[in-house]
GROMACS .gro file of C-alpha atoms in nm:
model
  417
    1UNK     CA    1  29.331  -0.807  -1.935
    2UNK     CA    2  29.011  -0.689  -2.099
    3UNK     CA    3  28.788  -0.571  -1.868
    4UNK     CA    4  28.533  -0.349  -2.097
    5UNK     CA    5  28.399   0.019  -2.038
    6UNK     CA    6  28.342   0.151  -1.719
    7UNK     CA    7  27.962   0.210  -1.855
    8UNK     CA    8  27.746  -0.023  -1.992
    9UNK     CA    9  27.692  -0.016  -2.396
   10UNK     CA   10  27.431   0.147  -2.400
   11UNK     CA   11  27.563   0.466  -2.161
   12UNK     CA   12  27.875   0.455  -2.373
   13UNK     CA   13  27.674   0.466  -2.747
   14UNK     CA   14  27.495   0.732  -2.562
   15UNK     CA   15  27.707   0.971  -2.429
   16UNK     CA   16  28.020   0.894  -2.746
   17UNK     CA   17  27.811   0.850  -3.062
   18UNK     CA   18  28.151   0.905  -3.242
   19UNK     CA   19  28.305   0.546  -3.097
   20UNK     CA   20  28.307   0.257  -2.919
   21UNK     CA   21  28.465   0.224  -2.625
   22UNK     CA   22  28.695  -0.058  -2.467
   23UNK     CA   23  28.932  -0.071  -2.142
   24UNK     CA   24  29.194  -0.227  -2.069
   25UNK     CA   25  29.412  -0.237  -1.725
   26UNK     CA   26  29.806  -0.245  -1.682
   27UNK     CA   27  29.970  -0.602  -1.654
   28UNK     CA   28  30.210  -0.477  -1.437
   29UNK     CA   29  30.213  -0.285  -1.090
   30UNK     CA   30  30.142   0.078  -1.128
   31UNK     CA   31  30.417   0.164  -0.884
   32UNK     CA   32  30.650   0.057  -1.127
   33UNK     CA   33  30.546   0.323  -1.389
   34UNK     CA   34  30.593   0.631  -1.156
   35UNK     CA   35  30.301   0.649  -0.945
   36UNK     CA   36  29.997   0.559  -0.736
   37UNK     CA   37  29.753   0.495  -1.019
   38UNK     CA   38  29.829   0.390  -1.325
   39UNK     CA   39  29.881   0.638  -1.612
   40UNK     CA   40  29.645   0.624  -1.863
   41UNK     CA   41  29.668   0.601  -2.307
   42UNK     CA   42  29.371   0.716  -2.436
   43UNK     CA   43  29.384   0.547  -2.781
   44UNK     CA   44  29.161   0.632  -3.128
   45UNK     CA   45  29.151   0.430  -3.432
   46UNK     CA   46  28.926   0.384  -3.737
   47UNK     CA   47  28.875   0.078  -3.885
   48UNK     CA   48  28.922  -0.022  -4.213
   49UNK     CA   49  28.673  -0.105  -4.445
   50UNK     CA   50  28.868  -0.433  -4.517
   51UNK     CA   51  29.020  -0.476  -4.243
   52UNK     CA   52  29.434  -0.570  -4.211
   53UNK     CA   53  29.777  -0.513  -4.045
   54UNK     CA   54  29.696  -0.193  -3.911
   55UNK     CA   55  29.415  -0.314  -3.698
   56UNK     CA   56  29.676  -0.584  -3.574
   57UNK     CA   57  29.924  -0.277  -3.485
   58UNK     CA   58  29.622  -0.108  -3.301
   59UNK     CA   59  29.602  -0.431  -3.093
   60UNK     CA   60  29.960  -0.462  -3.032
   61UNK     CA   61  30.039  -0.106  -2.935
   62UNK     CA   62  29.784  -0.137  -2.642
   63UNK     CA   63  29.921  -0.424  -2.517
   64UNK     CA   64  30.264  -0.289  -2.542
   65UNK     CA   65  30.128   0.037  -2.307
   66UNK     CA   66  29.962  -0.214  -2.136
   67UNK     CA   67  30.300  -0.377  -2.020
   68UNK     CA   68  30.470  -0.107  -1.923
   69UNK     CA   69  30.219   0.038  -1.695
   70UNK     CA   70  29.920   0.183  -1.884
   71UNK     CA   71  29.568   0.162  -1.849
   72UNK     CA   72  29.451   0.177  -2.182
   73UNK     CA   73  29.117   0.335  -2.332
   74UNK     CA   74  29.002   0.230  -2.708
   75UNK     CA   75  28.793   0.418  -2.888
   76UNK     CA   76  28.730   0.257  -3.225
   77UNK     CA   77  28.466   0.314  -3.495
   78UNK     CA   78  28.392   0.137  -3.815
   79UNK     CA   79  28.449   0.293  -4.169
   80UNK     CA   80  28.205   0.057  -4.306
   81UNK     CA   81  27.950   0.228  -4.122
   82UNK     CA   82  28.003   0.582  -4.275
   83UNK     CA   83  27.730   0.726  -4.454
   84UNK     CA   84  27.779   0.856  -4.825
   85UNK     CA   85  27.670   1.232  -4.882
   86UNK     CA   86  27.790   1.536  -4.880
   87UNK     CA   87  27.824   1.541  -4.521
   88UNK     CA   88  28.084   1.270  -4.514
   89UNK     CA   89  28.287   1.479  -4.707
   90UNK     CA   90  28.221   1.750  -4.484
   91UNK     CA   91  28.301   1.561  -4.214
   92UNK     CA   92  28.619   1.347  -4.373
   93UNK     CA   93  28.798   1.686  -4.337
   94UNK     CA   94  28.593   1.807  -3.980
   95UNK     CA   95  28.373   1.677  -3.793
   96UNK     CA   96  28.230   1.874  -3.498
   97UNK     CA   97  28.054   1.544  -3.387
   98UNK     CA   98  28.368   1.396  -3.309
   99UNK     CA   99  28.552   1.710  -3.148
  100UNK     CA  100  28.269   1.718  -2.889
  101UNK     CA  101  28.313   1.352  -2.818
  102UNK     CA  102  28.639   1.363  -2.780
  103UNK     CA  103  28.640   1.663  -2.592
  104UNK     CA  104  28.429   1.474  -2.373
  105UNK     CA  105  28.615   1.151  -2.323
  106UNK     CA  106  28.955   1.375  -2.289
  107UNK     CA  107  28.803   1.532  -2.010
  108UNK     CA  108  28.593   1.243  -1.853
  109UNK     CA  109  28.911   1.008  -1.891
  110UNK     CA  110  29.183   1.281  -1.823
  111UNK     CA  111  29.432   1.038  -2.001
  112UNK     CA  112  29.834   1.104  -1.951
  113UNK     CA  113  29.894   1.064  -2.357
  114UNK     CA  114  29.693   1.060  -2.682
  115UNK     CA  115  29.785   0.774  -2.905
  116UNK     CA  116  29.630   0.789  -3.271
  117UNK     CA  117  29.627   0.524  -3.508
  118UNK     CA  118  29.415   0.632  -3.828
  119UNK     CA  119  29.192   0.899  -3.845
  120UNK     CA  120  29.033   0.826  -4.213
  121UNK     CA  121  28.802   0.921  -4.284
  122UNK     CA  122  28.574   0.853  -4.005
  123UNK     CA  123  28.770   1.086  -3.758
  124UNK     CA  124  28.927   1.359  -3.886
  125UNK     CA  125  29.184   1.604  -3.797
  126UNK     CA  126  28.898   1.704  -3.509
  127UNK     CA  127  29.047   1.442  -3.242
  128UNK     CA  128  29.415   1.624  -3.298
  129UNK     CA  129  29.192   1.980  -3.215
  130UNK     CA  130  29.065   1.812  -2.933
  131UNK     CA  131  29.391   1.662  -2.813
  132UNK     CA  132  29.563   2.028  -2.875
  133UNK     CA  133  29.322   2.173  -2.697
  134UNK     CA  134  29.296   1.997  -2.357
  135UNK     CA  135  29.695   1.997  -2.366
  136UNK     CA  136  29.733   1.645  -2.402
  137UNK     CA  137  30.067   1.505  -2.528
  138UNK     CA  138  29.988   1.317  -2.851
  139UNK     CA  139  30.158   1.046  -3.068
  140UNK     CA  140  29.995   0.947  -3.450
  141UNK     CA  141  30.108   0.647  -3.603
  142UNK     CA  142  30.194   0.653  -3.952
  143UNK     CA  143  30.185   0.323  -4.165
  144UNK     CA  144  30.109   0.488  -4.514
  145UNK     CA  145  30.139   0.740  -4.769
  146UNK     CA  146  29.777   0.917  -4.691
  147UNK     CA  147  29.944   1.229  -4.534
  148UNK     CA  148  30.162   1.281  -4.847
  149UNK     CA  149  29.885   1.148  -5.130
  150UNK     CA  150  29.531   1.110  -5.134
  151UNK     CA  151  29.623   0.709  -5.269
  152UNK     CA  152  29.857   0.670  -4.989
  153UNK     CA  153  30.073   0.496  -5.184
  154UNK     CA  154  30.378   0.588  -5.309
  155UNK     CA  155  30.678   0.426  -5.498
  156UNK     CA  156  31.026   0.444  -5.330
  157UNK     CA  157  31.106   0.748  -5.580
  158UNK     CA  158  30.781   0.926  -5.454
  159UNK     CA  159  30.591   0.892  -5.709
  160UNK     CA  160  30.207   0.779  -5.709
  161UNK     CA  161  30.170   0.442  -5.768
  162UNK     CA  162  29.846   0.573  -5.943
  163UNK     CA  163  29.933   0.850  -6.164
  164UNK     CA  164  30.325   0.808  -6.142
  165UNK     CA  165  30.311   1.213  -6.041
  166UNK     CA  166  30.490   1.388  -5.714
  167UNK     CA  167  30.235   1.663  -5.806
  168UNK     CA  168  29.981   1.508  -5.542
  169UNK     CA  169  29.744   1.746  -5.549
  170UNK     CA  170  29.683   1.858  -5.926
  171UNK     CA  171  29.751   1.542  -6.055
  172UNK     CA  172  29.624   1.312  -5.799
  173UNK     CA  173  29.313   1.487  -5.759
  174UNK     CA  174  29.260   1.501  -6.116
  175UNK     CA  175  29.342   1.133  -6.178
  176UNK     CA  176  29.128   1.020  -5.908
  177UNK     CA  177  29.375   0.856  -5.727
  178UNK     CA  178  29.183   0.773  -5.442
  179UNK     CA  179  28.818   0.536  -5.536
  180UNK     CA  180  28.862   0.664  -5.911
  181UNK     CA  181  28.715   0.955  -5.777
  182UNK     CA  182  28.804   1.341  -5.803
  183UNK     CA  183  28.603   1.455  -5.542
  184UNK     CA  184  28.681   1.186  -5.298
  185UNK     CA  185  29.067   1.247  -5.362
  186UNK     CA  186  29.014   1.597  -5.304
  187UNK     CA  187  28.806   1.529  -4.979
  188UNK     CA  188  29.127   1.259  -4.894
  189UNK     CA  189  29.371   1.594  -4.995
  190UNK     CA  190  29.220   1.821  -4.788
  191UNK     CA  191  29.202   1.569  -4.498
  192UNK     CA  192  29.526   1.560  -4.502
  193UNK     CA  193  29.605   1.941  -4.494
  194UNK     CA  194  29.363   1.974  -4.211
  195UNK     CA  195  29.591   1.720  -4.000
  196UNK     CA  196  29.899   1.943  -4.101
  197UNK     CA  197  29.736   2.239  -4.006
  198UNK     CA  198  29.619   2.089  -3.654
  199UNK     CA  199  29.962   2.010  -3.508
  200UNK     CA  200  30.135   2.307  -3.706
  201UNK     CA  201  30.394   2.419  -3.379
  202UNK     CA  202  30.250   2.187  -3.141
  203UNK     CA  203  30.550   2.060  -2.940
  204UNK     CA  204  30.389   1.837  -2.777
  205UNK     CA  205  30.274   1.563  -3.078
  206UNK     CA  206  30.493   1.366  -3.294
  207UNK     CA  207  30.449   1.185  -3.583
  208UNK     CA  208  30.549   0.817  -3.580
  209UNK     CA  209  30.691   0.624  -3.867
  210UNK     CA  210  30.741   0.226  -3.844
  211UNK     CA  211  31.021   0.285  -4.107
  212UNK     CA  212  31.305   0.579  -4.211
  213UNK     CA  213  31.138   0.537  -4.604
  214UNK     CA  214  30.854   0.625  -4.465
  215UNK     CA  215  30.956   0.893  -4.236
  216UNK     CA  216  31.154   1.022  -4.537
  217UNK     CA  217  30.885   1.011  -4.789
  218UNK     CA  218  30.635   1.200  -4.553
  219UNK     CA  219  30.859   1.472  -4.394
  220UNK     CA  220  30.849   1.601  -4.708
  221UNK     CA  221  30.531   1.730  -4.763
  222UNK     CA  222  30.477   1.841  -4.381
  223UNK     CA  223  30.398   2.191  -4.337
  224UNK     CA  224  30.700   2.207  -4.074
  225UNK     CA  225  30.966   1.902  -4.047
  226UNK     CA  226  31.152   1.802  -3.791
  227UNK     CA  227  30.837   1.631  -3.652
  228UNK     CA  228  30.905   1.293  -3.760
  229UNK     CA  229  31.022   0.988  -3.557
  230UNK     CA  230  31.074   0.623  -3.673
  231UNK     CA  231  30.979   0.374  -3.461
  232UNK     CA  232  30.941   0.011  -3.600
  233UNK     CA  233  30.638  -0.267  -3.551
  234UNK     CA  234  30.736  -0.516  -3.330
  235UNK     CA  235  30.597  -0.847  -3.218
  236UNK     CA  236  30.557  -1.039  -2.853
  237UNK     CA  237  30.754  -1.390  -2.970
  238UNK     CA  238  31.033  -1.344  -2.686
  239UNK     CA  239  31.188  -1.752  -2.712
  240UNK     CA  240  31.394  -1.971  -2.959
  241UNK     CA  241  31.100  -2.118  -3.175
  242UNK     CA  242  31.099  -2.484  -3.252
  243UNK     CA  243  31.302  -2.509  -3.617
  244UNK     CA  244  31.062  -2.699  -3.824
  245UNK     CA  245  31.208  -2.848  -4.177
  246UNK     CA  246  30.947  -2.802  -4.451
  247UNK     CA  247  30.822  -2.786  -4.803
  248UNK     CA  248  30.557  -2.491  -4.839
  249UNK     CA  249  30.578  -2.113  -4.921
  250UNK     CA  250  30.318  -1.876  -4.768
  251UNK     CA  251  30.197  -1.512  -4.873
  252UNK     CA  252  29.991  -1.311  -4.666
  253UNK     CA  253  29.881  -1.023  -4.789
  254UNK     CA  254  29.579  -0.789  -4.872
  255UNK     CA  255  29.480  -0.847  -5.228
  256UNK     CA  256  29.548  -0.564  -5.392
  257UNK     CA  257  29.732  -0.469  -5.706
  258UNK     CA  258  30.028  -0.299  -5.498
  259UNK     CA  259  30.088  -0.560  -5.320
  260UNK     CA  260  30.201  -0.800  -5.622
  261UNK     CA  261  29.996  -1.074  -5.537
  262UNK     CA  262  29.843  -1.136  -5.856
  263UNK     CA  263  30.192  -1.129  -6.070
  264UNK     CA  264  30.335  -1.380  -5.755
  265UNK     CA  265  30.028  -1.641  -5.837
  266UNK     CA  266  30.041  -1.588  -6.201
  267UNK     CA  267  30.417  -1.634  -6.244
  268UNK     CA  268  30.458  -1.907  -5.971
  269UNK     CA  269  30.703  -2.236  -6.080
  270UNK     CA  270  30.542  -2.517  -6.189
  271UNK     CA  271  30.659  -2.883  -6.237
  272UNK     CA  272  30.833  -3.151  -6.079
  273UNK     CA  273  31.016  -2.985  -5.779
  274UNK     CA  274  30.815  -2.650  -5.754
  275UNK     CA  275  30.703  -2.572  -5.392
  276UNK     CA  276  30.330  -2.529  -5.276
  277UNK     CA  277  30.228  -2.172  -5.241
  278UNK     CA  278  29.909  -2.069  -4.981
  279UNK     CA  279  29.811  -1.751  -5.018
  280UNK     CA  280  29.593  -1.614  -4.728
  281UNK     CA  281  29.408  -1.276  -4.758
  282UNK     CA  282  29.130  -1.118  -4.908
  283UNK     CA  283  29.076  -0.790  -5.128
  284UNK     CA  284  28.932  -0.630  -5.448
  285UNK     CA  285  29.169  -0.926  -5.643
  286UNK     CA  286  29.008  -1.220  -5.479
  287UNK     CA  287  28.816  -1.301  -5.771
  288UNK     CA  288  29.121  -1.258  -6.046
  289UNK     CA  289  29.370  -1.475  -5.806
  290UNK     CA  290  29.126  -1.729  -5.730
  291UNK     CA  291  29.041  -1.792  -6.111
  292UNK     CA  292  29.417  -1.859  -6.205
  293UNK     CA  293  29.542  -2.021  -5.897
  294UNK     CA  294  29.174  -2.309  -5.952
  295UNK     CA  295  29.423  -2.393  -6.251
  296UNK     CA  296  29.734  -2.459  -6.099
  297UNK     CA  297  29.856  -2.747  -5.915
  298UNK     CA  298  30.026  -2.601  -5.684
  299UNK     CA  299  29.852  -2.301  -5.563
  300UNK     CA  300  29.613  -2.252  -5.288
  301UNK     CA  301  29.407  -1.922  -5.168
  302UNK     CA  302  29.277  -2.003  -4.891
  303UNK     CA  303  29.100  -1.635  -4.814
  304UNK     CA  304  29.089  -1.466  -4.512
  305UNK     CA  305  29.300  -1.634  -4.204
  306UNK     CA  306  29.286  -1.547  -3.850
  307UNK     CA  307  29.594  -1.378  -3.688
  308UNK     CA  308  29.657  -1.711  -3.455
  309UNK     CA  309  29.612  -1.919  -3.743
  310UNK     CA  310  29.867  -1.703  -3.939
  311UNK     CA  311  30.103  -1.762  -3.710
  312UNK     CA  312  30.109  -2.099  -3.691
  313UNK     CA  313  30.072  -2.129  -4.095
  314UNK     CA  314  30.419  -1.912  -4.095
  315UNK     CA  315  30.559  -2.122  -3.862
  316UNK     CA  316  30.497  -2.471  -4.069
  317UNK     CA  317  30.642  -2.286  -4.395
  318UNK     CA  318  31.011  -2.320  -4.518
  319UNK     CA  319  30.938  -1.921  -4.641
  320UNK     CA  320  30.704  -1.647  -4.688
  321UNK     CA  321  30.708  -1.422  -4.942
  322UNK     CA  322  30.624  -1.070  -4.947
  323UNK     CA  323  30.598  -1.010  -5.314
  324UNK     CA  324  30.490  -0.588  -5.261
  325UNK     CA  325  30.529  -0.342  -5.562
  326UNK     CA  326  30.533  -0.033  -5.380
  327UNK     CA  327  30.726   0.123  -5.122
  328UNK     CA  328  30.631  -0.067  -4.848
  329UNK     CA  329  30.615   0.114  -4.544
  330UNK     CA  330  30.702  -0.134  -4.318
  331UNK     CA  331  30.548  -0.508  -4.412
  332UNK     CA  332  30.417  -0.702  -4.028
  333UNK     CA  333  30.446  -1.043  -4.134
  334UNK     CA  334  30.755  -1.015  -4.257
  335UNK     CA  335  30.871  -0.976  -3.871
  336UNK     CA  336  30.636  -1.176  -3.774
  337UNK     CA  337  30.771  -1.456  -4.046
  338UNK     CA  338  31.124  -1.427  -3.891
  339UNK     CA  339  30.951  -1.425  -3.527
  340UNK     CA  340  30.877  -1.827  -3.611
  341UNK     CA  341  31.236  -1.863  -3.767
  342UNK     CA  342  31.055  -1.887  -4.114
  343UNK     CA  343  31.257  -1.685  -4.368
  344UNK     CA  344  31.134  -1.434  -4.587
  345UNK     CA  345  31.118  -1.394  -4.972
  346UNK     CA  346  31.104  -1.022  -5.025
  347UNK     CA  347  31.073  -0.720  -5.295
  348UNK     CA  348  31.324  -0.504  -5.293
  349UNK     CA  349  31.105  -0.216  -5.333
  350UNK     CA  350  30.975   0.025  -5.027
  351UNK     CA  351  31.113  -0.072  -4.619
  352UNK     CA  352  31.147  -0.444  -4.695
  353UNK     CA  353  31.501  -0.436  -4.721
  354UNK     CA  354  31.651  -0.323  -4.401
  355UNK     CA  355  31.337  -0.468  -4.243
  356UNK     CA  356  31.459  -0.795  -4.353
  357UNK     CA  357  31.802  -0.778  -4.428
  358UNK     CA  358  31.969  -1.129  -4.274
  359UNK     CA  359  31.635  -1.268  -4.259
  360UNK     CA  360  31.581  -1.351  -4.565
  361UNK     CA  361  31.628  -1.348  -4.900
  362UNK     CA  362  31.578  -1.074  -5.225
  363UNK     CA  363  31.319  -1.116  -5.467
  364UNK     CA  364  31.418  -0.866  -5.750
  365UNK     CA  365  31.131  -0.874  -6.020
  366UNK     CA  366  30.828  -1.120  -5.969
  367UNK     CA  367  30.920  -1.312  -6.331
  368UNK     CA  368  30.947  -1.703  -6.287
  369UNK     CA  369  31.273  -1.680  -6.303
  370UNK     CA  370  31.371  -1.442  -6.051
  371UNK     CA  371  31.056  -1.664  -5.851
  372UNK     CA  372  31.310  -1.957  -5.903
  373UNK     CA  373  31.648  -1.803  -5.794
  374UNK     CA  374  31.463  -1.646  -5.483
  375UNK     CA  375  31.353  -2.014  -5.405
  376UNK     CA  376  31.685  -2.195  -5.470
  377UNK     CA  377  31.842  -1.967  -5.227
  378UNK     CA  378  31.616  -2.121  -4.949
  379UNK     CA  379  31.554  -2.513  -5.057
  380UNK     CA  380  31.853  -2.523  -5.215
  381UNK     CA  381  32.071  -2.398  -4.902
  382UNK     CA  382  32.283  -2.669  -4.728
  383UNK     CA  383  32.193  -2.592  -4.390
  384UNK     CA  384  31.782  -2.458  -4.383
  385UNK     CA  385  31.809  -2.475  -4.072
  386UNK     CA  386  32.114  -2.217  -4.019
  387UNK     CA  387  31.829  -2.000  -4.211
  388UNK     CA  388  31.616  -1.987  -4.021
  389UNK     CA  389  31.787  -1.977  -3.696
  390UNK     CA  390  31.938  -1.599  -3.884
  391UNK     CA  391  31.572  -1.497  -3.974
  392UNK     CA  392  31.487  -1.602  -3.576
  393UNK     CA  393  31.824  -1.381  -3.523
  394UNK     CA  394  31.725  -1.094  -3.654
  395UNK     CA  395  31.397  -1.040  -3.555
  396UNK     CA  396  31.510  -1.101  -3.192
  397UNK     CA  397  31.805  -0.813  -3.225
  398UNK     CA  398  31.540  -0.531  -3.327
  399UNK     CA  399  31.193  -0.617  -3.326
  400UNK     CA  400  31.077  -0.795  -3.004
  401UNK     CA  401  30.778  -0.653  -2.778
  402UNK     CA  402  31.113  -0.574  -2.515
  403UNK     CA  403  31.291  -0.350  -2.748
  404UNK     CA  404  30.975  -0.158  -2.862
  405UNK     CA  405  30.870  -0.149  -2.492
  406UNK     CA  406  31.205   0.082  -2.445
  407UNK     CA  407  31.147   0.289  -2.748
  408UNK     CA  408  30.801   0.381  -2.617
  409UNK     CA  409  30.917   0.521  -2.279
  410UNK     CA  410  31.175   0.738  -2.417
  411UNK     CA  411  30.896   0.862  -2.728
  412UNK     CA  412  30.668   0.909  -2.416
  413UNK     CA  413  30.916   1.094  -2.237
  414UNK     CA  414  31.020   1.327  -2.537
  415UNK     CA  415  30.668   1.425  -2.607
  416UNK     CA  416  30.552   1.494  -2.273
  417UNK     CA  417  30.873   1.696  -2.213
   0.00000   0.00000   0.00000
């Protein structure tokens, strides 16, 4: 349940200028997680700019602590709000501001574990000084490429979806991977070596990966390996959904050129016996997909969707399609697609794969053709419903809220031991 700060707003903007800050309490007794009081997450993540599945994995992994004992404290802050200057540079890399905030919280709070979601730019490798230095055992989530490359995306090869280099730092940086800037993908590259450098021998953090590509891809270019663990996204759909027979396809996505949206509009069947396609999302590509899909039949953009109302989209689609060019770290709605029974349509490239696996079907290039095939396998099948029952299936075998409940006490355990 959210209960708020223990201060009012305006004690908290006082004394944390760095964040806001949010509480939540356990939902279940604290007895049950090994003591008198509950134990306590202290939890840090910056928001995107546009904001997407990674704020929806911020949510989730508090509620996850939340059920397994934890009182949970959020400190959040806004990208959006970041001054430009040389001082955000500065501070992209360091930022004393934030060590003495969180300093301060880590002390006022006393939490039991660290969890840290993004740190860029707006926080910095200063909360992982901060978290080193009070001793606190810390977990950092990692859903991209940003540790590795200042784009933060790679292809499954490990190349820069950008520059097509593995030289991330003389080519990336020169390129201007990141904003079509040099100097803000060598402020992004230097971030990143100021993380490494933070937890360089520190037993007590660990880097988490929602997927082994990832894992595998970023292990790489830590200063010392070995510090890696893969631990997937989950969701909280625990029953046998309601298998609903129907006629629509659904993307949700960010709209951005690795993603594949725009090739997935542009290519989309047409004619007598093509399926609807609703694609909900916003991004720099808004404009481009809205012009060609205002001149097909068939296609709808419908923009930015709520998370509830994604849900119950997925779960009135036959499919959803995740149509992603890159090497996908991990891909949320795909699991939470097969949480609703609703297949998924899905690139081969990146996690997607043995994310998906049973539930759902390849999609090998994003040509009209290979468009078609990937829909035949789903309207064309002679049971749907069978389908959809083995995208329900799968989910329910490795991704509910119970199995990642499990996987968080024993990550809990390892890096407190």
């Amino acid at each position: 349940m959210r209960t708020g700060s223990l201060r009012s707003e305006e004690e908290v903007s006082e004394m944390y200028k760095s964040f806001d800050v949010a509480r939540s309490k356990p939902e279940v007794n604290p007895t049950s997680a090994g003591g008198s009081t509950p134990p306590k997450a202290l939890m840090f993540h910056a928001i995107y700019r546009n904001p997407g599945g990674e704020e929806q994995s911020f949510a989730n992994e508090s509620k996850l602590l939340e059920s397994i004992g934890y009182e949970t404290v959020q400190c959040t802050t806004e990208n959006s709000k970041i001054s430009r200057g040389p001082w955000a540079a500065v501070t992209a890399v360091f930022s004393p501001r934030v060590l003495v905030d969180a300093l301060r919280i880590i002390r006022s709070e006393r939490p039991d574990i660290v969890y840290v979601n993004n740190l860029w730019p707006a926080f910095s490798a200063s909360l992982l000084v901060a978290a080193r230095t009070a001793a606190i055992p810390t977990l950092q989530a990692v859903r991209n490429y940003r540790l590795a490359t200042p784009s933060a995306k790679l292809r499954a090869d490990g190349t820069c979806t950008e520059c097509g280099s593995t030289n991330y730092f003389t080519s990336c940086v020169r390129n201007g991977c990141y904003g079509n800037s040099r100097l803000q993908s060598l402020v992004c590259y230097l971030s990143a070596a100021a993380v490494k450098l933070s937890v360089l021998g520190w037993k007590q953090h660990r880097f988490v990966a929602t997927s082994a590509m990832t894992a595998r891809l970023v292990e790489g270019r830590l200063i010392d390996s070995g510090r890696v663990v893969v631990r997937p996204n989950f969701g909280f759909e625990e029953n046998e959904p309601e298998f609903r027979s129907t006629d629509s396809v659904v993307c949700v996505s960010r709209l951005t050129p690795e993603k594949g949206v725009l090739d997935l509009v542009r290519n989309w069947p047409q004619g007598a016996g093509s399926p609807s396609l609703t694609v909900l999302g916003d991004g720099p590509q808004y404009g481009e997909i809205s012009s060609i899909s205002a001149a097909l039949d068939n296609v709808t953009l419908a923009g930015f969707t709520s998370h509830e109302d994604v849900i119950e989209i997925l779960r009135d689609s036959a499919a959803s399609v995740v149509p992603s060019q890159w090497a996908e770290p991990f891909g949320r709605v795909a699991i939470e697609s097969m949480s609703v029974g609703t297949p998924v349509i899905y690139a081969t490239s990146g996690a997607l794969a043995d994310i998906v696996g049973p539930g759902g079907t390849p999609l090998h290039t994003l040509e009209e053709s290979s468009i078609r095939e990937a829909l035949d396998r789903i309207f064309g099948a002679d049971d749907r419903s069978a389908i959809r029952r083995s995208a329900y299936r799968h989910y329910s075998n490795r991704f509910t809220s119970s199995k990642a409940a499990t996987s968080m006490r024993e990550l809990i355990n390892e890096v407190r031991s």
